[in-house]
PDB file of C-alpha atoms in Angstrom:
ATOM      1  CA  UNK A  17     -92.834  28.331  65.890  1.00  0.00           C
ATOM      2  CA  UNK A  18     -90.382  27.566  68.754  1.00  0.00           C
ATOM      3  CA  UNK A  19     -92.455  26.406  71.495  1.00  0.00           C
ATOM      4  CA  UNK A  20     -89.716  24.339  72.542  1.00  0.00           C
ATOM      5  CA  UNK A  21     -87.751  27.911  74.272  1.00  0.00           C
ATOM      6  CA  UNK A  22     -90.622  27.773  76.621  1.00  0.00           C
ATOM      7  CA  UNK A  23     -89.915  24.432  78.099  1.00  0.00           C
ATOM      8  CA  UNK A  24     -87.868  25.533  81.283  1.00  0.00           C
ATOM      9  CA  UNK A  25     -90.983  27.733  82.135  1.00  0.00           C
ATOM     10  CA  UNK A  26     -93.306  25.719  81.558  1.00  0.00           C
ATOM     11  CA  UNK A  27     -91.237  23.356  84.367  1.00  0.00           C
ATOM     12  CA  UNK A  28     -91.353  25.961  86.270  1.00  0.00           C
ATOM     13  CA  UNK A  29     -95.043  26.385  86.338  1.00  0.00           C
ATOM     14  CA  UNK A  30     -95.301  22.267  86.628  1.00  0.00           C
ATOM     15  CA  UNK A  31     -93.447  22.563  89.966  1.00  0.00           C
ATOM     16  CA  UNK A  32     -95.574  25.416  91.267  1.00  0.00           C
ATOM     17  CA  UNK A  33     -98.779  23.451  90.480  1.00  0.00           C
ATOM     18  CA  UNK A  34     -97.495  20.758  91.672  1.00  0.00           C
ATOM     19  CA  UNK A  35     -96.176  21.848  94.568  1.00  0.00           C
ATOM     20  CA  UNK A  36     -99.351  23.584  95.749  1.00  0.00           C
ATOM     21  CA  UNK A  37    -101.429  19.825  94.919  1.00  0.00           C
ATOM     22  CA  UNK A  38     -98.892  18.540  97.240  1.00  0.00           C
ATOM     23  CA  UNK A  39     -99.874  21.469  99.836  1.00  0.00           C
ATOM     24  CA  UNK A  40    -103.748  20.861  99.648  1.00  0.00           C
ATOM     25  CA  UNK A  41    -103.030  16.924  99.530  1.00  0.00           C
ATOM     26  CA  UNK A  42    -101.321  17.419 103.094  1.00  0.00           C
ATOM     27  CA  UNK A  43    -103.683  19.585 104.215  1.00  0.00           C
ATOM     28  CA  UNK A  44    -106.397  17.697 103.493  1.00  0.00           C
ATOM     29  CA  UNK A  45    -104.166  14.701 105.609  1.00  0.00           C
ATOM     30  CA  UNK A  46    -103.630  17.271 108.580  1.00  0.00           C
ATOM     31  CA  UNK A  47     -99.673  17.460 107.892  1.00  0.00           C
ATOM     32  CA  UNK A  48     -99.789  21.313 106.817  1.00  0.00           C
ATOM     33  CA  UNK A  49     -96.612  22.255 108.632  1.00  0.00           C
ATOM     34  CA  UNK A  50     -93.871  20.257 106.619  1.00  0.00           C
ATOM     35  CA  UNK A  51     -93.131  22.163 103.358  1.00  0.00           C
ATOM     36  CA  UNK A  52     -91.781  19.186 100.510  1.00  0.00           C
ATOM     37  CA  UNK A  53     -87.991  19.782 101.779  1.00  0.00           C
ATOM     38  CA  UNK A  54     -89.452  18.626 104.811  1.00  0.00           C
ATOM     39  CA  UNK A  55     -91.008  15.577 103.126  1.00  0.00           C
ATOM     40  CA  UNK A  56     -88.024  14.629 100.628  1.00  0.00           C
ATOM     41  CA  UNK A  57     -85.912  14.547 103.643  1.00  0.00           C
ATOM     42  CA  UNK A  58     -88.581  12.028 105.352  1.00  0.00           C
ATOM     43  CA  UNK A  59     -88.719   9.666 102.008  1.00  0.00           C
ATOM     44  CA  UNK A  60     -84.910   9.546 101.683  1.00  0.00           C
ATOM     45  CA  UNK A  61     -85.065   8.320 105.355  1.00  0.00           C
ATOM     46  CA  UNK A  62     -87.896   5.616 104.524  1.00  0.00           C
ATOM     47  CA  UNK A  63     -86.044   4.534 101.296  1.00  0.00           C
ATOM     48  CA  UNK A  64     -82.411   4.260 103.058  1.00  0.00           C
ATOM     49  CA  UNK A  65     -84.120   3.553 107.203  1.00  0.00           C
ATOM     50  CA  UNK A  66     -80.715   5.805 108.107  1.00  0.00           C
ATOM     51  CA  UNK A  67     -78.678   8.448 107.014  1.00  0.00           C
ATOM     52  CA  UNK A  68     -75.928  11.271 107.721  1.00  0.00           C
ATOM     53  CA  UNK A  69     -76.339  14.651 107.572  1.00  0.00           C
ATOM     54  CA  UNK A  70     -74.082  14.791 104.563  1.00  0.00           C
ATOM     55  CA  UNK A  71     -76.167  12.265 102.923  1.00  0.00           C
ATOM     56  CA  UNK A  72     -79.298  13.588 103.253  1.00  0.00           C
ATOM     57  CA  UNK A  73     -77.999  17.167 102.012  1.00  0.00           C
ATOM     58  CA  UNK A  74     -76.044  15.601  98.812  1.00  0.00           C
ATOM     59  CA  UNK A  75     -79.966  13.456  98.517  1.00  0.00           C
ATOM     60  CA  UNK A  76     -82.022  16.201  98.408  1.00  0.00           C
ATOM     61  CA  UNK A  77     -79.701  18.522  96.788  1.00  0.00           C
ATOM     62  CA  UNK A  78     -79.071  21.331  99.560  1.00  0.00           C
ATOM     63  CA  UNK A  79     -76.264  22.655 101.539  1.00  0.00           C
ATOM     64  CA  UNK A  80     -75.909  21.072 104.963  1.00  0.00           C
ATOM     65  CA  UNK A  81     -76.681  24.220 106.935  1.00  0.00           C
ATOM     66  CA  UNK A  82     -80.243  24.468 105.210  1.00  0.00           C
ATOM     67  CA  UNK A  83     -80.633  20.630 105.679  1.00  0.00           C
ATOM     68  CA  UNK A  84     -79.659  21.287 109.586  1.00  0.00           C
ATOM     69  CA  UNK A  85     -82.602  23.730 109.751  1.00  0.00           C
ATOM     70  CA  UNK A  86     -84.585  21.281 107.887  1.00  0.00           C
ATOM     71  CA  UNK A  87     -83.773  18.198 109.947  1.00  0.00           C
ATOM     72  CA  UNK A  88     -83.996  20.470 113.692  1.00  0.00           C
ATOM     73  CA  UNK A  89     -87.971  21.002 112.316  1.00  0.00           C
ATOM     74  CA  UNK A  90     -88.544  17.584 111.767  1.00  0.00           C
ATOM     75  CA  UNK A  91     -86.722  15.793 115.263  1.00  0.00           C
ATOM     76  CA  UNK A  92     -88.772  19.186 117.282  1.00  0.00           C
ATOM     77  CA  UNK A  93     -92.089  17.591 115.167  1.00  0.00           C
ATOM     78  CA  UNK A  94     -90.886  14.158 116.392  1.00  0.00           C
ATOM     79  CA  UNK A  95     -90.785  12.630 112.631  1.00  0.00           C
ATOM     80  CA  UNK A  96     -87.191  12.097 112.704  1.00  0.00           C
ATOM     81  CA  UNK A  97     -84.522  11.373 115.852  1.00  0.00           C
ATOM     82  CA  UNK A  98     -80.508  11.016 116.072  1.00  0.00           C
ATOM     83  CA  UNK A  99     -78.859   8.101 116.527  1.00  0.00           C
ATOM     84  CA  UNK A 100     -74.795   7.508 117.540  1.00  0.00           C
ATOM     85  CA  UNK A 101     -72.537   6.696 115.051  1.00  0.00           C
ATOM     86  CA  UNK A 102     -70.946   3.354 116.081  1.00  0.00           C
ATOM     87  CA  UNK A 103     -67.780   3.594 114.013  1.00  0.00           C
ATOM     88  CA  UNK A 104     -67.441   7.840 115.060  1.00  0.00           C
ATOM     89  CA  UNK A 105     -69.086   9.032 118.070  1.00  0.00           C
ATOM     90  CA  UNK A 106     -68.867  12.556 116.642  1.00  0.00           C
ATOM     91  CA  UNK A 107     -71.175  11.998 114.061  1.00  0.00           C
ATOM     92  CA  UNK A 108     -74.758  10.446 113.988  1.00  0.00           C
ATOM     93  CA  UNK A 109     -77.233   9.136 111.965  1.00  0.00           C
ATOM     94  CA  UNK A 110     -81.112  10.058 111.369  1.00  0.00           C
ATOM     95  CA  UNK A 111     -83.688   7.798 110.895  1.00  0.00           C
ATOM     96  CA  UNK A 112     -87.987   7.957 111.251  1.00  0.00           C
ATOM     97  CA  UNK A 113     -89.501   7.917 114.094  1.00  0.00           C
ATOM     98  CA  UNK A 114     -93.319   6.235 113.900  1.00  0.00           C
ATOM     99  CA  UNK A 115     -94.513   9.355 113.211  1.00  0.00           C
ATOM    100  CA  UNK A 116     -91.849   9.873 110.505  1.00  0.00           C
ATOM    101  CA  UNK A 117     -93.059   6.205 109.387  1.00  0.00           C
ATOM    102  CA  UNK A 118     -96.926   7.268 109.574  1.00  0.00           C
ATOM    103  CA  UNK A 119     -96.009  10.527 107.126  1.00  0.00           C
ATOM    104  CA  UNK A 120     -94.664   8.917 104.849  1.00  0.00           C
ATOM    105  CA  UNK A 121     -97.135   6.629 104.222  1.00  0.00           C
ATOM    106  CA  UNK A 122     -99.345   9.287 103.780  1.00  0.00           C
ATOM    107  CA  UNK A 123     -97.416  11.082 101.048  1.00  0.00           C
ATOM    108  CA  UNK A 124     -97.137   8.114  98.991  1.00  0.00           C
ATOM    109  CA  UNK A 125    -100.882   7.701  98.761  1.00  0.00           C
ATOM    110  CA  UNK A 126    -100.404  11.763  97.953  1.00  0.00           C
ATOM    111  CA  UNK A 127     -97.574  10.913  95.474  1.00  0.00           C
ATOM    112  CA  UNK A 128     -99.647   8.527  93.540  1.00  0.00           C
ATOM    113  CA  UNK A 129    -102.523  11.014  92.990  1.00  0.00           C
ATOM    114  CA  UNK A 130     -99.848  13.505  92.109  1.00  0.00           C
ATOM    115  CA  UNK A 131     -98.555  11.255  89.503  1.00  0.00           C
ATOM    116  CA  UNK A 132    -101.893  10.215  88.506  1.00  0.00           C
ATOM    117  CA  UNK A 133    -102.871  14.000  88.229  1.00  0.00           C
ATOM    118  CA  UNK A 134     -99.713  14.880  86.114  1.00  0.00           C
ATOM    119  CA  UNK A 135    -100.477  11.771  83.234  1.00  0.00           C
ATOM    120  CA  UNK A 136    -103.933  12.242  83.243  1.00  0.00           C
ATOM    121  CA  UNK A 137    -105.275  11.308  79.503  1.00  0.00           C
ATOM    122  CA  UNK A 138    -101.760  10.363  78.977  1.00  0.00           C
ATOM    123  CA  UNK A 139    -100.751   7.215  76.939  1.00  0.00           C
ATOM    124  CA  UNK A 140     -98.204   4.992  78.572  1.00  0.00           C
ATOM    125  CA  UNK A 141     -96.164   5.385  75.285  1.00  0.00           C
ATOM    126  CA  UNK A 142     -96.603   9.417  76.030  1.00  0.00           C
ATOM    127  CA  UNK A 143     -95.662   8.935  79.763  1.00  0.00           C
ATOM    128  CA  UNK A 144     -92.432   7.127  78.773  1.00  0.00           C
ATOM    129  CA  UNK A 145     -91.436   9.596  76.239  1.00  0.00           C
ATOM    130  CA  UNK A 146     -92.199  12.727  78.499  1.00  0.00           C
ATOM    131  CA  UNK A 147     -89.970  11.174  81.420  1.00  0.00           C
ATOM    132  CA  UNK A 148     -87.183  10.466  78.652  1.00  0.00           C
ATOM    133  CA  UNK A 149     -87.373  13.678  77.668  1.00  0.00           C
ATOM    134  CA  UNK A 150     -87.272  15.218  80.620  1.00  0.00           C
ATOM    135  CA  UNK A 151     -84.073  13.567  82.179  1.00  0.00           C
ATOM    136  CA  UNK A 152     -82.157  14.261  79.009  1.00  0.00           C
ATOM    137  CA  UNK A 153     -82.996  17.908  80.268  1.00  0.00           C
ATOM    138  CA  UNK A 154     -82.200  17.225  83.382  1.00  0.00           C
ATOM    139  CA  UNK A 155     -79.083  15.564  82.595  1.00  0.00           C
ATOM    140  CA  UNK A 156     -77.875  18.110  80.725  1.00  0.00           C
ATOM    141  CA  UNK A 157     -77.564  20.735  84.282  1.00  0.00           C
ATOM    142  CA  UNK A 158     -76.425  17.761  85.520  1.00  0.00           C
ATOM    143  CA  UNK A 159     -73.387  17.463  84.027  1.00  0.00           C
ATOM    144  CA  UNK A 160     -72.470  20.878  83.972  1.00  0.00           C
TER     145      UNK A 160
END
């Protein structure tokens, strides 16, 4: 049997899943109106406290007119705002605001129960081996 040619779908249904945990989880938190583009965008900014526009496109893996869209949501929400560029004052930088701050905080209680929810009955051998696996796969788009 090659259950193995199933593995991209099954991904595939993973993300859905997980994606709609992640939509009840912030829900639940009343933060419905970011979808996760939203929120990868926000924990790139709490990971780096300020980025470009280029970086957070190359970051989250999206062209920088869907990451404009993304980012004009977020500063009109008041989780992000711009700040000058020191070195170019043609370009800026985007950081959190404290509501950017408070969100995030939130999701990575989420993130925890999503990770908790995925490895559920797992081993931590298991867990290591699935992630291992995974990246190879991962790698292997990756590098083209």
């Amino acid at each position: 049997m090659e259950n193995y040619k199933n593995t991209l779908s099954i991904i595939s249904k993973i993300h859905s899943l997980s994606s709609s945990f992640l939509k009840k989880e912030l829900e639940n938190q009343g933060l419905a109106e970011l979808v996760s583009s939203h929120g990868n965008i926000l924990f790139q900014l709490s990971v780096n406290e300020k980025l470009s526009m280029g970086e957070i496109a190359s970051r989250i893996h999206r062209d920088k007119s869907t990451t404009t869209v993304l980012v004009k949501k977020l500063e009109k929400e008041g989780y992000v705002e711009r700040t000058k560029n020191q070195d170019d004052n043609r370009s800026f930088f985007l950081q959190l605001t404290e509501k950017g701050r408070q969100y995030t905080k939130a999701t990575s209680e989420i993130s925890g129960r999503l990770v908790s929810k995925a490895y559920e009955n797992f081993s931590e051998e298991e867990k290591n081996a699935a992630y291992a696996l995974l990246s190879r796969i991962c790698d292997n788009f990756m590098i083209g």
